[in-house]
Amino acid sequence: MAHASVASLMRTVESLLKSNSPMQSLTCDHGEEFSALHEKISSLEVAVKNFEKNNVSGKMTDLEVEVKEVANIVEQTIQLSVAEVVLANDENLREKAQERLSDSLQQVAEDIDRICKESTNIKDKGKHASKESTVQDFPSSSRNIQNVENNMVGRDDQRERLLNDLTTDFSGEPKVIPIVGMGGIGKTTLAKEVYNQKSILCRFDVHAWATVSQQHNRKEILLGLLRSTIKMDDTVETKKRYLIVLDDIWSCEVWDGVRRCFPTEDNVGSRILLTTRNNEVACYADTENLSLRMSFMDQDENWSLFKSAAFSSEALPYEFETVGKQIADECHGLPLTIVVVAGLLKSRRAIEDWESVAKDVKSFLTNDLDEQCSRVLGLSYNHLTSDLKTCLLHFGIFPEDSEIPVKKLMRSWMAEGFLKLENDLEGEAEKCLQELVDRCLVLVYKKSLDGTKIRSCKVHDLIYDLCVREIQRGNVFIMNDIVLDSMHEKQPFMRVIGDEIDDCYFGFF
């Protein structure tokens, strides 16, 4: 996406212009040129934001591609030219480097002027014609940290069935209970709901939870189980009753790799609960016919979840309730799509916005529910502001299903220049994160003791897939070991980043 590149260029120039910049002596010689360039980039940034805001189709236009390429080239040119001046080891070389820097700044200013003119010619494209809108004064969403997706709505029969299977006395080896269903249907939410019940906490001596994901590592899985054990005074000893949850197992090979690590003798009453999208895995692991297949939510549950995600207990005007029920029904009982669409609409006050989203969701109707879910998530992404898009995409550089410390995430945003330097960076980062949480795109994982601060977070794996797709489509980052098939050979500059090298950001400032 173009905004990420323009924002990065903007922060690079701002870094040079700061009064406490180590490059202050350099910018004094070229202060007017840098200031003029900063003004041009600022205008371009506003134009790009407005264009992306109105381009809700999500398709990257020729203009956005050109803006991104020009911004990347300009940033690279500035960094290399400045580096040449800084590294010059005698006065003669420095003088020549200064001249080349002046020439470079003149050239990049012309490039920015050209792209600004092109964007100005179409700045009104896609804007909605002004018209009267029916606006209701909904109360603003609470700033208390909530995690709607982890609040179970309905599914009483399946909850009771799972509780019964966990607490019924069985003889022999520990029993395996697979929960199977498509992505976003609520497998993890159901498992957490039951895992945290008081009756379950009291029944088992040892409780442990690990998320597996596609990029599995047996050592990390087992370490995750050890880290999550509750008040354990020793390892899982003989005759101790344990409950192990393995979330998101993708293959039978992974199950074979970890199951032999769990004790099976004299651990009567123990349970291993696993979640999977793969029916083959569920059948392979289930030796006692205990598999629980997640069903889709019914119409009443759809509306109940949508309403709680969008408005909590607030009453809705009739016309909004009518459209809201239509939208909830079009999500076809898939909880993830319901809460994400509700998050998109919770701050919208115009009935026309609701009707537009209802029309979009209905147009996504297909027999392939995975594809329909992907399109709905894409709709929510496309309605984000440019700033929020770049911040959300950053989750794609972390390992799938990983718990992300908020401080680490915010420092990454700051280092990448996604936040404006003139603002309180930490406050701006907290605001962006809270906005993504409010939209049900980011999940709160851990909170501070008083419940007012988010300590760590994560994204659903379908949201993660969306981030990676958009990163690849827009050539935003080169990451870890992800190969970007869409990268053009002519692309002169890419942002290089990844969780494994997050202490080694590339740049000169």
PDB file of N, CA and C in Angstrom, residues 354-423:
ATOM      1  N   TRP A 354     -24.627   1.526   7.038  1.00  0.00           N
ATOM      2  CA  TRP A 354     -25.054   0.172   7.367  1.00  0.00           C
ATOM      3  C   TRP A 354     -25.618  -0.532   6.135  1.00  0.00           C
ATOM      4  N   GLU A 355     -26.424   0.176   5.384  1.00  0.00           N
ATOM      5  CA  GLU A 355     -27.026  -0.422   4.189  1.00  0.00           C
ATOM      6  C   GLU A 355     -25.964  -0.746   3.150  1.00  0.00           C
ATOM      7  N   SER A 356     -24.937   0.108   3.051  1.00  0.00           N
ATOM      8  CA  SER A 356     -23.845  -0.143   2.110  1.00  0.00           C
ATOM      9  C   SER A 356     -23.064  -1.394   2.496  1.00  0.00           C
ATOM     10  N   VAL A 357     -22.767  -1.535   3.791  1.00  0.00           N
ATOM     11  CA  VAL A 357     -22.055  -2.725   4.259  1.00  0.00           C
ATOM     12  C   VAL A 357     -22.915  -3.972   4.068  1.00  0.00           C
ATOM     13  N   ALA A 358     -24.215  -3.856   4.342  1.00  0.00           N
ATOM     14  CA  ALA A 358     -25.125  -4.996   4.146  1.00  0.00           C
ATOM     15  C   ALA A 358     -25.112  -5.446   2.690  1.00  0.00           C
ATOM     16  N   LYS A 359     -25.097  -4.483   1.783  1.00  0.00           N
ATOM     17  CA  LYS A 359     -25.058  -4.801   0.351  1.00  0.00           C
ATOM     18  C   LYS A 359     -23.750  -5.493  -0.012  1.00  0.00           C
ATOM     19  N   ASP A 360     -22.634  -4.993   0.543  1.00  0.00           N
ATOM     20  CA  ASP A 360     -21.328  -5.604   0.263  1.00  0.00           C
ATOM     21  C   ASP A 360     -21.263  -7.036   0.779  1.00  0.00           C
ATOM     22  N   VAL A 361     -21.709  -7.236   2.017  1.00  0.00           N
ATOM     23  CA  VAL A 361     -21.653  -8.574   2.614  1.00  0.00           C
ATOM     24  C   VAL A 361     -22.520  -9.544   1.817  1.00  0.00           C
ATOM     25  N   LYS A 362     -23.682  -9.085   1.390  1.00  0.00           N
ATOM     26  CA  LYS A 362     -24.573  -9.947   0.600  1.00  0.00           C
ATOM     27  C   LYS A 362     -23.939 -10.319  -0.735  1.00  0.00           C
ATOM     28  N   SER A 363     -23.168  -9.398  -1.314  1.00  0.00           N
ATOM     29  CA  SER A 363     -22.532  -9.662  -2.612  1.00  0.00           C
ATOM     30  C   SER A 363     -21.441 -10.720  -2.511  1.00  0.00           C
ATOM     31  N   PHE A 364     -20.982 -11.001  -1.279  1.00  0.00           N
ATOM     32  CA  PHE A 364     -19.924 -11.988  -1.082  1.00  0.00           C
ATOM     33  C   PHE A 364     -20.464 -13.417  -1.011  1.00  0.00           C
ATOM     34  N   LEU A 365     -21.775 -13.571  -1.162  1.00  0.00           N
ATOM     35  CA  LEU A 365     -22.405 -14.880  -1.016  1.00  0.00           C
ATOM     36  C   LEU A 365     -21.789 -15.885  -1.986  1.00  0.00           C
ATOM     37  N   THR A 366     -21.315 -16.995  -1.455  1.00  0.00           N
ATOM     38  CA  THR A 366     -20.708 -18.051  -2.260  1.00  0.00           C
ATOM     39  C   THR A 366     -20.847 -19.373  -1.516  1.00  0.00           C
ATOM     40  N   ASN A 367     -20.752 -20.460  -2.250  1.00  0.00           N
ATOM     41  CA  ASN A 367     -20.834 -21.777  -1.613  1.00  0.00           C
ATOM     42  C   ASN A 367     -19.572 -22.106  -0.826  1.00  0.00           C
ATOM     43  N   ASP A 368     -18.486 -21.403  -1.123  1.00  0.00           N
ATOM     44  CA  ASP A 368     -17.222 -21.604  -0.412  1.00  0.00           C
ATOM     45  C   ASP A 368     -17.194 -20.671   0.797  1.00  0.00           C
ATOM     46  N   LEU A 369     -17.487 -21.208   1.981  1.00  0.00           N
ATOM     47  CA  LEU A 369     -17.579 -20.375   3.177  1.00  0.00           C
ATOM     48  C   LEU A 369     -16.228 -19.801   3.578  1.00  0.00           C
ATOM     49  N   ASP A 370     -15.155 -20.525   3.305  1.00  0.00           N
ATOM     50  CA  ASP A 370     -13.819 -19.985   3.596  1.00  0.00           C
ATOM     51  C   ASP A 370     -13.558 -18.733   2.763  1.00  0.00           C
ATOM     52  N   GLU A 371     -13.937 -18.791   1.489  1.00  0.00           N
ATOM     53  CA  GLU A 371     -13.749 -17.640   0.606  1.00  0.00           C
ATOM     54  C   GLU A 371     -14.636 -16.481   1.034  1.00  0.00           C
ATOM     55  N   GLN A 372     -15.866 -16.795   1.439  1.00  0.00           N
ATOM     56  CA  GLN A 372     -16.775 -15.741   1.892  1.00  0.00           C
ATOM     57  C   GLN A 372     -16.225 -15.053   3.138  1.00  0.00           C
ATOM     58  N   CYS A 373     -15.704 -15.843   4.064  1.00  0.00           N
ATOM     59  CA  CYS A 373     -15.111 -15.282   5.282  1.00  0.00           C
ATOM     60  C   CYS A 373     -13.934 -14.380   4.930  1.00  0.00           C
ATOM     61  N   SER A 374     -13.094 -14.823   3.999  1.00  0.00           N
ATOM     62  CA  SER A 374     -11.935 -14.038   3.584  1.00  0.00           C
ATOM     63  C   SER A 374     -12.363 -12.698   2.996  1.00  0.00           C
ATOM     64  N   ARG A 375     -13.442 -12.701   2.222  1.00  0.00           N
ATOM     65  CA  ARG A 375     -13.918 -11.455   1.602  1.00  0.00           C
ATOM     66  C   ARG A 375     -14.474 -10.493   2.648  1.00  0.00           C
ATOM     67  N   VAL A 376     -15.172 -11.026   3.637  1.00  0.00           N
ATOM     68  CA  VAL A 376     -15.729 -10.167   4.686  1.00  0.00           C
ATOM     69  C   VAL A 376     -14.604  -9.529   5.499  1.00  0.00           C
ATOM     70  N   LEU A 377     -13.580 -10.306   5.819  1.00  0.00           N
ATOM     71  CA  LEU A 377     -12.441  -9.750   6.553  1.00  0.00           C
ATOM     72  C   LEU A 377     -11.738  -8.680   5.715  1.00  0.00           C
ATOM     73  N   GLY A 378     -11.642  -8.935   4.413  1.00  0.00           N
ATOM     74  CA  GLY A 378     -11.050  -7.945   3.521  1.00  0.00           C
ATOM     75  C   GLY A 378     -11.852  -6.657   3.478  1.00  0.00           C
ATOM     76  N   LEU A 379     -13.172  -6.778   3.563  1.00  0.00           N
ATOM     77  CA  LEU A 379     -14.036  -5.590   3.597  1.00  0.00           C
ATOM     78  C   LEU A 379     -13.716  -4.734   4.811  1.00  0.00           C
ATOM     79  N   SER A 380     -13.580  -5.353   5.962  1.00  0.00           N
ATOM     80  CA  SER A 380     -13.262  -4.610   7.177  1.00  0.00           C
ATOM     81  C   SER A 380     -11.895  -3.944   7.058  1.00  0.00           C
ATOM     82  N   TYR A 381     -10.934  -4.656   6.493  1.00  0.00           N
ATOM     83  CA  TYR A 381      -9.594  -4.083   6.297  1.00  0.00           C
ATOM     84  C   TYR A 381      -9.647  -2.867   5.373  1.00  0.00           C
ATOM     85  N   ASN A 382     -10.408  -2.977   4.290  1.00  0.00           N
ATOM     86  CA  ASN A 382     -10.463  -1.890   3.316  1.00  0.00           C
ATOM     87  C   ASN A 382     -11.110  -0.632   3.873  1.00  0.00           C
ATOM     88  N   HIS A 383     -11.905  -0.771   4.928  1.00  0.00           N
ATOM     89  CA  HIS A 383     -12.558   0.380   5.541  1.00  0.00           C
ATOM     90  C   HIS A 383     -11.689   1.037   6.619  1.00  0.00           C
ATOM     91  N   LEU A 384     -10.505   0.494   6.878  1.00  0.00           N
ATOM     92  CA  LEU A 384      -9.600   1.117   7.843  1.00  0.00           C
ATOM     93  C   LEU A 384      -8.967   2.369   7.247  1.00  0.00           C
ATOM     94  N   THR A 385      -8.561   3.286   8.115  1.00  0.00           N
ATOM     95  CA  THR A 385      -7.767   4.418   7.652  1.00  0.00           C
ATOM     96  C   THR A 385      -6.386   3.921   7.231  1.00  0.00           C
ATOM     97  N   SER A 386      -5.666   4.734   6.488  1.00  0.00           N
ATOM     98  CA  SER A 386      -4.331   4.336   6.027  1.00  0.00           C
ATOM     99  C   SER A 386      -3.402   4.029   7.195  1.00  0.00           C
ATOM    100  N   ASP A 387      -3.479   4.848   8.255  1.00  0.00           N
ATOM    101  CA  ASP A 387      -2.623   4.619   9.423  1.00  0.00           C
ATOM    102  C   ASP A 387      -2.908   3.264  10.057  1.00  0.00           C
ATOM    103  N   LEU A 388      -4.194   2.953  10.222  1.00  0.00           N
ATOM    104  CA  LEU A 388      -4.563   1.687  10.857  1.00  0.00           C
ATOM    105  C   LEU A 388      -4.209   0.496   9.971  1.00  0.00           C
ATOM    106  N   LYS A 389      -4.302   0.669   8.662  1.00  0.00           N
ATOM    107  CA  LYS A 389      -3.917  -0.416   7.759  1.00  0.00           C
ATOM    108  C   LYS A 389      -2.449  -0.785   7.944  1.00  0.00           C
ATOM    109  N   THR A 390      -1.586   0.228   7.958  1.00  0.00           N
ATOM    110  CA  THR A 390      -0.157  -0.066   8.097  1.00  0.00           C
ATOM    111  C   THR A 390       0.147  -0.691   9.450  1.00  0.00           C
ATOM    112  N   CYS A 391      -0.543  -0.234  10.488  1.00  0.00           N
ATOM    113  CA  CYS A 391      -0.315  -0.807  11.823  1.00  0.00           C
ATOM    114  C   CYS A 391      -0.801  -2.253  11.886  1.00  0.00           C
ATOM    115  N   LEU A 392      -1.949  -2.539  11.271  1.00  0.00           N
ATOM    116  CA  LEU A 392      -2.464  -3.912  11.278  1.00  0.00           C
ATOM    117  C   LEU A 392      -1.551  -4.836  10.482  1.00  0.00           C
ATOM    118  N   LEU A 393      -1.097  -4.385   9.321  1.00  0.00           N
ATOM    119  CA  LEU A 393      -0.233  -5.227   8.493  1.00  0.00           C
ATOM    120  C   LEU A 393       1.027  -5.642   9.231  1.00  0.00           C
ATOM    121  N   HIS A 394       1.460  -4.819  10.177  1.00  0.00           N
ATOM    122  CA  HIS A 394       2.693  -5.116  10.912  1.00  0.00           C
ATOM    123  C   HIS A 394       2.579  -6.412  11.713  1.00  0.00           C
ATOM    124  N   PHE A 395       1.354  -6.832  12.041  1.00  0.00           N
ATOM    125  CA  PHE A 395       1.188  -8.103  12.750  1.00  0.00           C
ATOM    126  C   PHE A 395       1.668  -9.269  11.887  1.00  0.00           C
ATOM    127  N   GLY A 396       1.698  -9.079  10.570  1.00  0.00           N
ATOM    128  CA  GLY A 396       2.119 -10.146   9.678  1.00  0.00           C
ATOM    129  C   GLY A 396       3.591 -10.471   9.736  1.00  0.00           C
ATOM    130  N   ILE A 397       4.403  -9.625  10.387  1.00  0.00           N
ATOM    131  CA  ILE A 397       5.842  -9.923  10.469  1.00  0.00           C
ATOM    132  C   ILE A 397       6.170 -10.812  11.658  1.00  0.00           C
ATOM    133  N   PHE A 398       5.208 -10.983  12.570  1.00  0.00           N
ATOM    134  CA  PHE A 398       5.428 -11.841  13.734  1.00  0.00           C
ATOM    135  C   PHE A 398       5.015 -13.272  13.386  1.00  0.00           C
ATOM    136  N   PRO A 399       5.538 -14.262  14.092  1.00  0.00           N
ATOM    137  CA  PRO A 399       5.124 -15.645  13.834  1.00  0.00           C
ATOM    138  C   PRO A 399       3.626 -15.825  14.043  1.00  0.00           C
ATOM    139  N   GLU A 400       3.038 -16.692  13.257  1.00  0.00           N
ATOM    140  CA  GLU A 400       1.599 -16.946  13.354  1.00  0.00           C
ATOM    141  C   GLU A 400       1.224 -17.421  14.760  1.00  0.00           C
ATOM    142  N   ASP A 401       0.093 -16.939  15.248  1.00  0.00           N
ATOM    143  CA  ASP A 401      -0.461 -17.330  16.550  1.00  0.00           C
ATOM    144  C   ASP A 401       0.411 -16.913  17.729  1.00  0.00           C
ATOM    145  N   SER A 402       1.363 -16.024  17.514  1.00  0.00           N
ATOM    146  CA  SER A 402       2.248 -15.656  18.617  1.00  0.00           C
ATOM    147  C   SER A 402       1.621 -14.592  19.506  1.00  0.00           C
ATOM    148  N   GLU A 403       1.971 -14.665  20.791  1.00  0.00           N
ATOM    149  CA  GLU A 403       1.597 -13.614  21.737  1.00  0.00           C
ATOM    150  C   GLU A 403       2.594 -12.476  21.568  1.00  0.00           C
ATOM    151  N   ILE A 404       2.106 -11.277  21.291  1.00  0.00           N
ATOM    152  CA  ILE A 404       2.976 -10.148  20.966  1.00  0.00           C
ATOM    153  C   ILE A 404       2.960  -9.138  22.104  1.00  0.00           C
ATOM    154  N   PRO A 405       4.082  -8.915  22.779  1.00  0.00           N
ATOM    155  CA  PRO A 405       4.130  -7.878  23.814  1.00  0.00           C
ATOM    156  C   PRO A 405       3.812  -6.515  23.205  1.00  0.00           C
ATOM    157  N   VAL A 406       2.946  -5.773  23.856  1.00  0.00           N
ATOM    158  CA  VAL A 406       2.507  -4.491  23.307  1.00  0.00           C
ATOM    159  C   VAL A 406       3.670  -3.514  23.158  1.00  0.00           C
ATOM    160  N   LYS A 407       4.580  -3.495  24.126  1.00  0.00           N
ATOM    161  CA  LYS A 407       5.719  -2.577  24.029  1.00  0.00           C
ATOM    162  C   LYS A 407       6.566  -2.877  22.797  1.00  0.00           C
ATOM    163  N   LYS A 408       6.757  -4.152  22.522  1.00  0.00           N
ATOM    164  CA  LYS A 408       7.535  -4.543  21.345  1.00  0.00           C
ATOM    165  C   LYS A 408       6.823  -4.113  20.065  1.00  0.00           C
ATOM    166  N   LEU A 409       5.511  -4.315  20.029  1.00  0.00           N
ATOM    167  CA  LEU A 409       4.720  -3.933  18.860  1.00  0.00           C
ATOM    168  C   LEU A 409       4.788  -2.428  18.623  1.00  0.00           C
ATOM    169  N   MET A 410       4.599  -1.663  19.694  1.00  0.00           N
ATOM    170  CA  MET A 410       4.592  -0.205  19.563  1.00  0.00           C
ATOM    171  C   MET A 410       5.955   0.333  19.137  1.00  0.00           C
ATOM    172  N   ARG A 411       7.013  -0.259  19.669  1.00  0.00           N
ATOM    173  CA  ARG A 411       8.355   0.175  19.259  1.00  0.00           C
ATOM    174  C   ARG A 411       8.582  -0.105  17.775  1.00  0.00           C
ATOM    175  N   SER A 412       8.024  -1.210  17.291  1.00  0.00           N
ATOM    176  CA  SER A 412       8.134  -1.515  15.862  1.00  0.00           C
ATOM    177  C   SER A 412       7.410  -0.462  15.034  1.00  0.00           C
ATOM    178  N   TRP A 413       6.199  -0.112  15.474  1.00  0.00           N
ATOM    179  CA  TRP A 413       5.451   0.933  14.761  1.00  0.00           C
ATOM    180  C   TRP A 413       6.237   2.240  14.735  1.00  0.00           C
ATOM    181  N   MET A 414       6.818   2.584  15.884  1.00  0.00           N
ATOM    182  CA  MET A 414       7.578   3.842  15.970  1.00  0.00           C
ATOM    183  C   MET A 414       8.811   3.791  15.066  1.00  0.00           C
ATOM    184  N   ALA A 415       9.522   2.660  15.106  1.00  0.00           N
ATOM    185  CA  ALA A 415      10.741   2.531  14.307  1.00  0.00           C
ATOM    186  C   ALA A 415      10.447   2.603  12.815  1.00  0.00           C
ATOM    187  N   GLU A 416       9.285   2.096  12.417  1.00  0.00           N
ATOM    188  CA  GLU A 416       8.924   2.100  11.003  1.00  0.00           C
ATOM    189  C   GLU A 416       8.343   3.430  10.542  1.00  0.00           C
ATOM    190  N   GLY A 417       8.125   4.360  11.488  1.00  0.00           N
ATOM    191  CA  GLY A 417       7.628   5.676  11.102  1.00  0.00           C
ATOM    192  C   GLY A 417       6.149   5.719  10.817  1.00  0.00           C
ATOM    193  N   PHE A 418       5.374   4.783  11.391  1.00  0.00           N
ATOM    194  CA  PHE A 418       3.934   4.768  11.152  1.00  0.00           C
ATOM    195  C   PHE A 418       3.199   5.835  11.965  1.00  0.00           C
ATOM    196  N   LEU A 419       3.872   6.403  12.966  1.00  0.00           N
ATOM    197  CA  LEU A 419       3.237   7.369  13.861  1.00  0.00           C
ATOM    198  C   LEU A 419       3.883   8.734  13.670  1.00  0.00           C
ATOM    199  N   LYS A 420       3.108   9.780  13.804  1.00  0.00           N
ATOM    200  CA  LYS A 420       3.605  11.130  13.559  1.00  0.00           C
ATOM    201  C   LYS A 420       4.526  11.580  14.684  1.00  0.00           C
ATOM    202  N   LEU A 421       5.674  12.128  14.301  1.00  0.00           N
ATOM    203  CA  LEU A 421       6.689  12.508  15.281  1.00  0.00           C
ATOM    204  C   LEU A 421       6.254  13.659  16.172  1.00  0.00           C
ATOM    205  N   GLU A 422       5.367  14.539  15.650  1.00  0.00           N
ATOM    206  CA  GLU A 422       4.989  15.690  16.464  1.00  0.00           C
ATOM    207  C   GLU A 422       4.023  15.314  17.580  1.00  0.00           C
ATOM    208  N   ASN A 423       3.466  14.119  17.519  1.00  0.00           N
ATOM    209  CA  ASN A 423       2.538  13.675  18.551  1.00  0.00           C
ATOM    210  C   ASN A 423       3.257  12.856  19.622  1.00  0.00           C
TER     211      ASN A 423
END
